[in-house]
Tab-separated table of N, CA and C in Angstrom:
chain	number	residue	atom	x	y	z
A	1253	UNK	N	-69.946	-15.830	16.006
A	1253	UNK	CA	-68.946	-15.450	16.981
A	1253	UNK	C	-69.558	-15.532	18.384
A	1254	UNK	N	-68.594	-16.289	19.029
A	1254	UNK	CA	-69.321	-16.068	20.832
A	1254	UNK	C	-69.327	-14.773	21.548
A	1255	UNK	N	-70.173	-14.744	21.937
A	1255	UNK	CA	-70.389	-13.129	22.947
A	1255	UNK	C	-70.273	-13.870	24.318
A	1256	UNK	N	-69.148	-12.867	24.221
A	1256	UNK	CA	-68.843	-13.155	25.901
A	1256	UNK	C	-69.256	-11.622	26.861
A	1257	UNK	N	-69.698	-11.739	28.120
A	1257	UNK	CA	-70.072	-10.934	28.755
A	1257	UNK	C	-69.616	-10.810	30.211
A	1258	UNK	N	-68.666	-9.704	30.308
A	1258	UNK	CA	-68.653	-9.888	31.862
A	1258	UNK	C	-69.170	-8.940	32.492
A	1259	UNK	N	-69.120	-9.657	34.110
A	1259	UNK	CA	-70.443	-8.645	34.795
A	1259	UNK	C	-69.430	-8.121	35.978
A	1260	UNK	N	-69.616	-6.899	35.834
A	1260	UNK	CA	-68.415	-5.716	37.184
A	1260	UNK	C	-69.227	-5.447	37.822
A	1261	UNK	N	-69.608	-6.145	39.209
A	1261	UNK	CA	-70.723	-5.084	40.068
A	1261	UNK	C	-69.481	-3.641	40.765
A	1262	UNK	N	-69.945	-2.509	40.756
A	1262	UNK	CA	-69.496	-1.511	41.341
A	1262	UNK	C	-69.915	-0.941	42.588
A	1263	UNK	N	-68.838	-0.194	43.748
A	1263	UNK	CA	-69.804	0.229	44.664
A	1263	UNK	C	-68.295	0.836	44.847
A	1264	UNK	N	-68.394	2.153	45.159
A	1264	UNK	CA	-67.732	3.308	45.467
A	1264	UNK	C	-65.955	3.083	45.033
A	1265	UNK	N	-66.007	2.245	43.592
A	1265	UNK	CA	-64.583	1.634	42.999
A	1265	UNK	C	-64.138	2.919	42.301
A	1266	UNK	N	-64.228	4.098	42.458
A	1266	UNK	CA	-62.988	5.048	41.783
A	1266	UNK	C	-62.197	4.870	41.843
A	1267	UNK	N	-61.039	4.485	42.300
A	1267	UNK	CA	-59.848	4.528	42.268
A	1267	UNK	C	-59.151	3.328	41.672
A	1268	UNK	N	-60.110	2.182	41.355
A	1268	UNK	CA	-59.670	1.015	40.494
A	1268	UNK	C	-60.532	0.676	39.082
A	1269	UNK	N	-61.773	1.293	38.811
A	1269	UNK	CA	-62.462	1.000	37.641
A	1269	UNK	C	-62.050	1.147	36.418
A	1270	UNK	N	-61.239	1.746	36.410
A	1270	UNK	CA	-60.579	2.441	35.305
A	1270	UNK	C	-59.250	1.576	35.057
A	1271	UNK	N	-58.773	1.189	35.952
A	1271	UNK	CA	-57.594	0.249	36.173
A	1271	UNK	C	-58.531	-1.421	35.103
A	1272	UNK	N	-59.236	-2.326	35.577
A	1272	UNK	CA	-60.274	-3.462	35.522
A	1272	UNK	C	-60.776	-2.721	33.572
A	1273	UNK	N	-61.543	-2.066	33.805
A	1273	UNK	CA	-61.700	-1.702	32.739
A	1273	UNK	C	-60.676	-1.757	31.594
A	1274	UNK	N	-59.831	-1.360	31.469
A	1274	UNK	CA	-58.442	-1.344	30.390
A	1274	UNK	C	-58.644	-2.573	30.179
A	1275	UNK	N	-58.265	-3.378	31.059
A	1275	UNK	CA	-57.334	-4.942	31.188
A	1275	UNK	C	-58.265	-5.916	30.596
A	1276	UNK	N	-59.358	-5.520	30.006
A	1276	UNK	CA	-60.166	-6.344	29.600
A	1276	UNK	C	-60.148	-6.282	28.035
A	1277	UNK	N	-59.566	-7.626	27.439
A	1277	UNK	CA	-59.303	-7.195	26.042
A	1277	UNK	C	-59.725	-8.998	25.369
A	1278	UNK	N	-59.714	-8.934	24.282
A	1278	UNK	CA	-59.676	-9.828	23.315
A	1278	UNK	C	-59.760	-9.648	22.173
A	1279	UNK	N	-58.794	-10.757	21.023
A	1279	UNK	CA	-58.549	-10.814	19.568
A	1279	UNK	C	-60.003	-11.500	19.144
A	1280	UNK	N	-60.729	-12.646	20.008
A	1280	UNK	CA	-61.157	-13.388	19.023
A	1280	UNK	C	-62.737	-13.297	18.946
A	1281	UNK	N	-63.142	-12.701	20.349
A	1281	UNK	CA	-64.532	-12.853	20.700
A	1281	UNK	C	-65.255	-11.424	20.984
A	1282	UNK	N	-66.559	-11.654	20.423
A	1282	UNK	CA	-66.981	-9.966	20.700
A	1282	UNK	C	-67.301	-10.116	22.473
A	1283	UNK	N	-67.249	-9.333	22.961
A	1283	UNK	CA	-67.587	-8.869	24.170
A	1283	UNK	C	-68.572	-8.143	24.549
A	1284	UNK	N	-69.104	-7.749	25.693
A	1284	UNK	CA	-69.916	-6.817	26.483
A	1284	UNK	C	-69.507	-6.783	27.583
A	1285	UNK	N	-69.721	-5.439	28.293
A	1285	UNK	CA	-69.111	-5.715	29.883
A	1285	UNK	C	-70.609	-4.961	30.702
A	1286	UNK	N	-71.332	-5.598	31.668
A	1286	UNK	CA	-72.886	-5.390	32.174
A	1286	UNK	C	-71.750	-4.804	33.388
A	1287	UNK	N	-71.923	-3.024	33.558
A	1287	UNK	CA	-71.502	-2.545	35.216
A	1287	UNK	C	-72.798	-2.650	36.025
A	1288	UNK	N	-72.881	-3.580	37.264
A	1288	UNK	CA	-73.998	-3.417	37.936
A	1288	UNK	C	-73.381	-2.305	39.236
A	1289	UNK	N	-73.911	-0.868	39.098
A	1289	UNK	CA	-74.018	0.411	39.813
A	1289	UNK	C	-74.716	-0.247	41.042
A	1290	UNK	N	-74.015	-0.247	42.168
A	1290	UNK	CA	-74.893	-0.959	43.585
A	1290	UNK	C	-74.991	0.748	44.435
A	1291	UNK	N	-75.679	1.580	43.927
A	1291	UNK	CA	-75.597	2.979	44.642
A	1291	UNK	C	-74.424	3.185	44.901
A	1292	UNK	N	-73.231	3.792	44.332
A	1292	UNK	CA	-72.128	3.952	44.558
A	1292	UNK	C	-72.445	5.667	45.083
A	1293	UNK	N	-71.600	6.001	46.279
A	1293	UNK	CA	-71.363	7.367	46.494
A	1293	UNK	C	-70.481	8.067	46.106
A	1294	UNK	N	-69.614	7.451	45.689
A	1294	UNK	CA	-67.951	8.342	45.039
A	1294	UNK	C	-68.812	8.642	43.657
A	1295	UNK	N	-67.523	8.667	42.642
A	1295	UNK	CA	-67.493	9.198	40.967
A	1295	UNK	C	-67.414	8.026	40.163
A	1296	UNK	N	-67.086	6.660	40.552
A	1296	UNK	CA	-67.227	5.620	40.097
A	1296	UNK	C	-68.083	5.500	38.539
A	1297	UNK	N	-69.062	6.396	38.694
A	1297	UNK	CA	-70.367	5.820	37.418
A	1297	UNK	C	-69.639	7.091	36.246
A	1298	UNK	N	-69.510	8.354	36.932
A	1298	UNK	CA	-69.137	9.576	35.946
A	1298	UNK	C	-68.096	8.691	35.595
A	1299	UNK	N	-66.634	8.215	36.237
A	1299	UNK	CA	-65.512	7.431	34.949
A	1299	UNK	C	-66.256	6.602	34.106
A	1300	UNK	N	-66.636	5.625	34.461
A	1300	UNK	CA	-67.683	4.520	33.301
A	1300	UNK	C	-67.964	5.194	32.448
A	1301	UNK	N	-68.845	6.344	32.910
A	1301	UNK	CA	-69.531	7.137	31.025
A	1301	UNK	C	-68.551	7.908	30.507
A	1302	UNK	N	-67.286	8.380	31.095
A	1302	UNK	CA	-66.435	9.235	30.443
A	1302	UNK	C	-65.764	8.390	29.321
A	1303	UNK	N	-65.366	7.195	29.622
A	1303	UNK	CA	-64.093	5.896	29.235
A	1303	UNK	C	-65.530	5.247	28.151
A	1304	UNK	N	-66.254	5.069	28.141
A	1304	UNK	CA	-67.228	3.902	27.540
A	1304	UNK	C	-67.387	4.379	26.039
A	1305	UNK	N	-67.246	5.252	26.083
A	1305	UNK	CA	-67.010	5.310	24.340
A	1305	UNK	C	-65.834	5.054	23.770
A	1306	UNK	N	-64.879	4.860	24.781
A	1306	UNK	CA	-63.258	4.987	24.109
A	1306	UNK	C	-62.536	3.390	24.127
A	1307	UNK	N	-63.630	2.778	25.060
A	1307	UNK	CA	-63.418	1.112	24.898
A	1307	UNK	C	-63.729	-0.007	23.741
A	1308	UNK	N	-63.244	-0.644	23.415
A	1308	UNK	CA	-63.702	-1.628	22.124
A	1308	UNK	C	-64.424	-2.478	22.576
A	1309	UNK	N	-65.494	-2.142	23.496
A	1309	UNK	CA	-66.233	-3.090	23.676
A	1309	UNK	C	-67.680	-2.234	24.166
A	1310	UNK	N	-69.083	-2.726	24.170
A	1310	UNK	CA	-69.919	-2.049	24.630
A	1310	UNK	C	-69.721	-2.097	26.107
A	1311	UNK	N	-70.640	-0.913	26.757
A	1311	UNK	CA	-70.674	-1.137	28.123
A	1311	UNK	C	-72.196	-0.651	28.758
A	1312	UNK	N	-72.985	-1.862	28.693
A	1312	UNK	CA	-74.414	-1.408	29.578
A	1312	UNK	C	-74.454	-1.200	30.911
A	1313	UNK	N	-75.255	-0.233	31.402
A	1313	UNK	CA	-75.180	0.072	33.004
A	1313	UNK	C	-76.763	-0.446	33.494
A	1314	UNK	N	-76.415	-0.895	34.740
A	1314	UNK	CA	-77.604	-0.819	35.678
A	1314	UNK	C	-77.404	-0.244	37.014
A	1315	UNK	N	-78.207	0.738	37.139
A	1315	UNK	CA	-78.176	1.529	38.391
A	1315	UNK	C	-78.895	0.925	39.246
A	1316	UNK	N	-78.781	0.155	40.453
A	1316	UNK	CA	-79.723	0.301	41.591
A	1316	UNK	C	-80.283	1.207	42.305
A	1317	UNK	N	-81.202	1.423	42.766
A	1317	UNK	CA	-81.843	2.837	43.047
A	1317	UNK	C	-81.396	2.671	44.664
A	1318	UNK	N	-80.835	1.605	45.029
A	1318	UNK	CA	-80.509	1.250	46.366
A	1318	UNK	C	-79.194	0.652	46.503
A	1319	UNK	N	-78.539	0.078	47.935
A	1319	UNK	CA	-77.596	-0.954	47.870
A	1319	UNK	C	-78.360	-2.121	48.282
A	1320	UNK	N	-78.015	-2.804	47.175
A	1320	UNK	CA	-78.191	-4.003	47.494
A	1320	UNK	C	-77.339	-5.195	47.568
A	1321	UNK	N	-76.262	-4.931	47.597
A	1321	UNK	CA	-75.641	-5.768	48.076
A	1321	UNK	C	-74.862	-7.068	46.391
A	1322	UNK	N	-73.938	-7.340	46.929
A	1322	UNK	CA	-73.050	-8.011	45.189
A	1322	UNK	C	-73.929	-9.068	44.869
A	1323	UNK	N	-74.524	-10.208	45.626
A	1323	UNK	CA	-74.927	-11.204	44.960
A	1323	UNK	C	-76.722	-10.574	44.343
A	1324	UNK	N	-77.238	-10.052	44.789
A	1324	UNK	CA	-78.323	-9.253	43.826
A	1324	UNK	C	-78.187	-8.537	42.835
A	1325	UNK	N	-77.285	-7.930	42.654
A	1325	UNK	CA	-76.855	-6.844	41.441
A	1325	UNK	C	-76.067	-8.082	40.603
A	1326	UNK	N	-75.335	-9.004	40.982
A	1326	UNK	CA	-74.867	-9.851	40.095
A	1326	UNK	C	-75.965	-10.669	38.998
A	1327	UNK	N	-77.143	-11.030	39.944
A	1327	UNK	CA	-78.447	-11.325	39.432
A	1327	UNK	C	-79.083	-10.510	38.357
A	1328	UNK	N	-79.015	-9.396	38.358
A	1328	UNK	CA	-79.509	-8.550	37.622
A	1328	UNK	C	-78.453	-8.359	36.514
A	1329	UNK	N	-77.393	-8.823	36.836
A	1329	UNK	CA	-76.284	-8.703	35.294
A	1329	UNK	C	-76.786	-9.977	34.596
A	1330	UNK	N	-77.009	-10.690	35.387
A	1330	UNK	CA	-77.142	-12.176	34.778
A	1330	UNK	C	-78.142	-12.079	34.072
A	1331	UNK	N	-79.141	-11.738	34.284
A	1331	UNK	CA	-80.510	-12.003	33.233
A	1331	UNK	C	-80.302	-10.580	32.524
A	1332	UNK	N	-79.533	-9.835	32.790
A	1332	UNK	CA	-79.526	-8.908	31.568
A	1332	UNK	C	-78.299	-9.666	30.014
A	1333	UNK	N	-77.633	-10.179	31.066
A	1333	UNK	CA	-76.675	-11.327	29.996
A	1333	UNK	C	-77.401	-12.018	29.181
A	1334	UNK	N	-78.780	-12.424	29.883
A	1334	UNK	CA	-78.945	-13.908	29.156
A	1334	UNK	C	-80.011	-13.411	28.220
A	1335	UNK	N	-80.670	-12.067	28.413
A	1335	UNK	CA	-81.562	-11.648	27.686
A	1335	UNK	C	-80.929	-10.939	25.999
A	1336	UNK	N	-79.563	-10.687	26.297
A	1336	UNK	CA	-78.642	-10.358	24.939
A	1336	UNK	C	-78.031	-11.547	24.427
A	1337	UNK	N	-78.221	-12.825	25.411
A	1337	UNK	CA	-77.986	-14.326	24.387
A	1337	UNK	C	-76.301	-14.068	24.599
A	1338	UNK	N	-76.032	-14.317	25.911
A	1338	UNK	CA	-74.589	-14.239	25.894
A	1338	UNK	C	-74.084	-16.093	25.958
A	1339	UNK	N	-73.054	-16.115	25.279
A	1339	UNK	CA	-72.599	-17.315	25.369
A	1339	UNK	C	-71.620	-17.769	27.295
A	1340	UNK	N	-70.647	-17.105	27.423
A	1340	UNK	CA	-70.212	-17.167	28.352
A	1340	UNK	C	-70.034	-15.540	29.108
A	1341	UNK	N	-70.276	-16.048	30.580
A	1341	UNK	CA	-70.319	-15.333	31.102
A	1341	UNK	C	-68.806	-15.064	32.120
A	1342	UNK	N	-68.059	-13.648	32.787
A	1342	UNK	CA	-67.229	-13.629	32.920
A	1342	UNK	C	-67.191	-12.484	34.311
A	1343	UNK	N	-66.725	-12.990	35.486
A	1343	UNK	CA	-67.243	-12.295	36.547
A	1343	UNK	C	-65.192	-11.941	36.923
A	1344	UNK	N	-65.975	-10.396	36.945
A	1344	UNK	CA	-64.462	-9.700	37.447
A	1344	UNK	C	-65.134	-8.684	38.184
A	1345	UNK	N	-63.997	-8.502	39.421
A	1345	UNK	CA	-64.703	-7.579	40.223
A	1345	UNK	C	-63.995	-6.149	40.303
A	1346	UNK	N	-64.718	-4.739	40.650
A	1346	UNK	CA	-63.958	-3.733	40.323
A	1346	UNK	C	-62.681	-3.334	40.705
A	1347	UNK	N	-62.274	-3.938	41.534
A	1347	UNK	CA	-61.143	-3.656	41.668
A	1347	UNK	C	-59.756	-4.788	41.302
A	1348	UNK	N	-60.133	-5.351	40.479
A	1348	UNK	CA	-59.463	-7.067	40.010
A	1348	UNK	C	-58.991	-5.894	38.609
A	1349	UNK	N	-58.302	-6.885	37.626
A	1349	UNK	CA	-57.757	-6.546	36.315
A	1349	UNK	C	-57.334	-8.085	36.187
A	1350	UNK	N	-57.502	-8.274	34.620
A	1350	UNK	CA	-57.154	-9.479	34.048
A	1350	UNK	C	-55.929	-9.258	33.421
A	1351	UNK	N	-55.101	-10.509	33.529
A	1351	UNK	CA	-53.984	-10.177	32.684
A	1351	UNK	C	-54.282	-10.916	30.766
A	1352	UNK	N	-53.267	-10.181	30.378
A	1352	UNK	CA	-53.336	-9.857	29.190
A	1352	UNK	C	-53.697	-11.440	28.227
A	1353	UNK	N	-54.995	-11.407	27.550
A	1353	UNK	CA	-55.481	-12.874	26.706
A	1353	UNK	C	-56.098	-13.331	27.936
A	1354	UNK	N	-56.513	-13.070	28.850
A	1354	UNK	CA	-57.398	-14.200	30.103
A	1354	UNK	C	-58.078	-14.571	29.144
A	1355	UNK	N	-59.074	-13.466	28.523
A	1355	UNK	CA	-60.687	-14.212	27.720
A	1355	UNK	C	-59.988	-14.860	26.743
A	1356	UNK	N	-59.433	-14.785	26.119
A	1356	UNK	CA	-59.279	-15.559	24.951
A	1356	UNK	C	-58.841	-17.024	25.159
A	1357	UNK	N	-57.912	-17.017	26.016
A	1357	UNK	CA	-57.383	-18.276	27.078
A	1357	UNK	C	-58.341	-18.975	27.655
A	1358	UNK	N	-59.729	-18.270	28.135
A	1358	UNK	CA	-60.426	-19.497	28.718
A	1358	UNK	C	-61.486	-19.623	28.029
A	1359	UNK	N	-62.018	-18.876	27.372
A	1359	UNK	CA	-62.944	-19.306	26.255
A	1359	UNK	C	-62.617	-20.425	25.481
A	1360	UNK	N	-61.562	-20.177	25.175
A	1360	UNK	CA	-60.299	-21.165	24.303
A	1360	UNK	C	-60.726	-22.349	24.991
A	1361	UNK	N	-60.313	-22.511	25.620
A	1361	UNK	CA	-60.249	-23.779	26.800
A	1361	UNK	C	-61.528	-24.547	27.114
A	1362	UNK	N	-62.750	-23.822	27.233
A	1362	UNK	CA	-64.133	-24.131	27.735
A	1362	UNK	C	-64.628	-24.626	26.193
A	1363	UNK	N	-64.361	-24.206	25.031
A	1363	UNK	CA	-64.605	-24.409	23.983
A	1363	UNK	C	-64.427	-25.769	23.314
A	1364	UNK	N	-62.787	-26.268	23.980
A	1364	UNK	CA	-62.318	-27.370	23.765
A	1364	UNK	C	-62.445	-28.395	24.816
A	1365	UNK	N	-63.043	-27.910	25.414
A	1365	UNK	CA	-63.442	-28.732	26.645
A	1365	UNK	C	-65.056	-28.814	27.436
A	1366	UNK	N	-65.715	-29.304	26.686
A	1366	UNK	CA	-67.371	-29.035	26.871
A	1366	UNK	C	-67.822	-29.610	28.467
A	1367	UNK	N	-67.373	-30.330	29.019
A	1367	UNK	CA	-67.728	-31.518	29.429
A	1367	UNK	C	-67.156	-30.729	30.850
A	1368	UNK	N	-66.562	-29.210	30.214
A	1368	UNK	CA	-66.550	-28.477	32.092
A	1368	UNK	C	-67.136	-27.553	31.808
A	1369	UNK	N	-67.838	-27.057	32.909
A	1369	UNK	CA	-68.704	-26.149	32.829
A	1369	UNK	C	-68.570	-24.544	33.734
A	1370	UNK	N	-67.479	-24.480	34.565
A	1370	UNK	CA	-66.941	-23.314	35.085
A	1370	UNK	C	-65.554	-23.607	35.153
A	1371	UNK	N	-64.904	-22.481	35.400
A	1371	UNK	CA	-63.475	-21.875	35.378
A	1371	UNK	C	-63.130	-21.400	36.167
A	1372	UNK	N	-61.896	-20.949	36.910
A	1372	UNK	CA	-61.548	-20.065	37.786
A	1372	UNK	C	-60.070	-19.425	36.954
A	1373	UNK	N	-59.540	-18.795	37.683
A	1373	UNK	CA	-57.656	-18.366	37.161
A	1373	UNK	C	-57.246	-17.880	38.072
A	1374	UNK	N	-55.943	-17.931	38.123
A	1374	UNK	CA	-55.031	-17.668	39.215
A	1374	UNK	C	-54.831	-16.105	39.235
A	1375	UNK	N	-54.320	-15.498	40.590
A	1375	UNK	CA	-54.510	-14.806	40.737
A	1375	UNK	C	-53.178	-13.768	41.729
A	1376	UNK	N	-53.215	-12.913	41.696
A	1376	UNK	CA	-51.999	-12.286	42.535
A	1376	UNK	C	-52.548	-11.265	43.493
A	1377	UNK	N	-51.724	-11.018	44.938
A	1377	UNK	CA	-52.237	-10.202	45.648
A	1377	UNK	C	-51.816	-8.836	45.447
A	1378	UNK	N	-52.277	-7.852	45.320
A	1378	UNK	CA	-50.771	-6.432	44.831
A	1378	UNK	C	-50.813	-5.791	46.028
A	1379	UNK	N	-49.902	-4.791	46.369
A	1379	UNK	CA	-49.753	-3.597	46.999
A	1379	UNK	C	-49.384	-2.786	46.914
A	1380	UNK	N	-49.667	-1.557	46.548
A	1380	UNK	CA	-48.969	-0.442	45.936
A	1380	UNK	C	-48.575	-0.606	44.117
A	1381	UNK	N	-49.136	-1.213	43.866
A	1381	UNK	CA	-49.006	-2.216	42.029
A	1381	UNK	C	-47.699	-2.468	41.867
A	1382	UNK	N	-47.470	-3.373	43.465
A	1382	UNK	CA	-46.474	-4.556	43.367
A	1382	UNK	C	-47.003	-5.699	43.767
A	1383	UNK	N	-46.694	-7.309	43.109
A	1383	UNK	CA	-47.123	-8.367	43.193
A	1383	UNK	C	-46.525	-8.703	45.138
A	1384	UNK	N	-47.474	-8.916	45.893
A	1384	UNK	CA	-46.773	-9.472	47.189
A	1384	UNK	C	-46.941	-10.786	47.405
A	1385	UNK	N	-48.040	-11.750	46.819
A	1385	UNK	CA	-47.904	-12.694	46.779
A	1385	UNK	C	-48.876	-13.646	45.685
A	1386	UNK	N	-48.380	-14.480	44.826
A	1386	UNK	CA	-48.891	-14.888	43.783
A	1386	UNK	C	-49.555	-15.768	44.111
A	1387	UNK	N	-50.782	-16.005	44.205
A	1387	UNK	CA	-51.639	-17.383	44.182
A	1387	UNK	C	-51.977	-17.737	43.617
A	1388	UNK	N	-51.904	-19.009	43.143
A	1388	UNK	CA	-52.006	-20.236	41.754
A	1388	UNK	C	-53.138	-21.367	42.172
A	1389	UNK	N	-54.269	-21.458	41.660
A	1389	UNK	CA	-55.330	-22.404	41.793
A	1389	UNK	C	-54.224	-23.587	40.889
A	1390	UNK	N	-54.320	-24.691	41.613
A	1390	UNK	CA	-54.282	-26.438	41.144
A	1390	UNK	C	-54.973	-27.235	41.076
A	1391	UNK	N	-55.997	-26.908	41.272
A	1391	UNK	CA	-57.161	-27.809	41.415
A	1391	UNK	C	-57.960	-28.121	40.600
A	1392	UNK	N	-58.235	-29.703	40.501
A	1392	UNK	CA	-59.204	-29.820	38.643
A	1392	UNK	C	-60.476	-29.512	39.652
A	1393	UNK	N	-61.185	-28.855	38.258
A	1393	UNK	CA	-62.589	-28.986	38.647
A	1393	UNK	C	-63.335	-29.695	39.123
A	1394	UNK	N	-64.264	-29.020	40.394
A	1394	UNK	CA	-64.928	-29.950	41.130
A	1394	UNK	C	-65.791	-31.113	39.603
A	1395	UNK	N	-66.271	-30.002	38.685
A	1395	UNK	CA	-67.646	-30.213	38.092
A	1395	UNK	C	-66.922	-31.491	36.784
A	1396	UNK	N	-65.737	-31.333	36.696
A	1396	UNK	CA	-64.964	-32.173	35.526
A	1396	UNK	C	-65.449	-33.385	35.733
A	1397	UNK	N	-65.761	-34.281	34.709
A	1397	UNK	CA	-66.008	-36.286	35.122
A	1397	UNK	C	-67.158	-36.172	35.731
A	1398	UNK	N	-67.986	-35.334	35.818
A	1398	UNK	CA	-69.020	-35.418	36.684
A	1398	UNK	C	-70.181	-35.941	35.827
A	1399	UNK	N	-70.446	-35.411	34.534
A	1399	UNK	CA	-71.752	-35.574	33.934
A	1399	UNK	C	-71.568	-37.113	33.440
């Protein structure tokens, strides 16, 4: 079975982690979700450990003892990914939510399609958790026909 892994860097996301968290589901593939903790000052980390037993999926933490900023803590999800032998990797950010089958949909897809090597998905803007404007990527992959 593929292990898929996505990586949530966090930084003072209470009020949406819990939201991102739910929305992350799949029938076909085991999962992991790596929270990279960028020194958050809110309650952000206390929800994570409250919810993490009640999710169907594991959830490893890394605390930075500092901020360091998203693309370093993303680094540090990454080789914690690659050190559990993750097949694909899956970057959502804390305050994002996937809609319902994303993973299964693009795993699906990357599976049957070797010859691409990243993904994106479309996406909506909300306000108040109403859609205000829907944005739809069209674009083939830069990386497609390439090799």
């Amino acid at each position: 079975m593929k292990k898929i892994f996505y990586l949530i860097p966090i930084f003072d996301s209470a009020s949406t982690i819990l939201n991102c968290l739910t929305s992350i589901n799949s029938s076909k593939y085991h999962k992991e979700v790596i929270i990279i903790n960028d020194n958050s000052n809110d309650n952000s980390l206390e929800i994570v450990n409250a919810v993490k037993d009640h999710l169907p999926f594991v959830i490893n933490i890394i605390n930075n003892n500092e901020n360091i900023g998203i693309s370093a803590s993303l680094n540090l999800g990454i080789e914690l990914a690659l050190k559990k032998h993750a097949d694909y990797l899956i970057r959502l950010d804390s305050d994002d939510f996937n809609e319902f089958h994303r993973t299964d949909y693009q795993i699906d897809f990357m599976e049957k399609n070797p010859n691409i090597i990243i993904t994106s998905s479309s996406a909506f803007i909300l306000k108040n958790n109403k859609i205000i404007f829907p944005f739809i990527l069209r674009l083939q992959s830069f990386f497609e026909n390439r090799i």
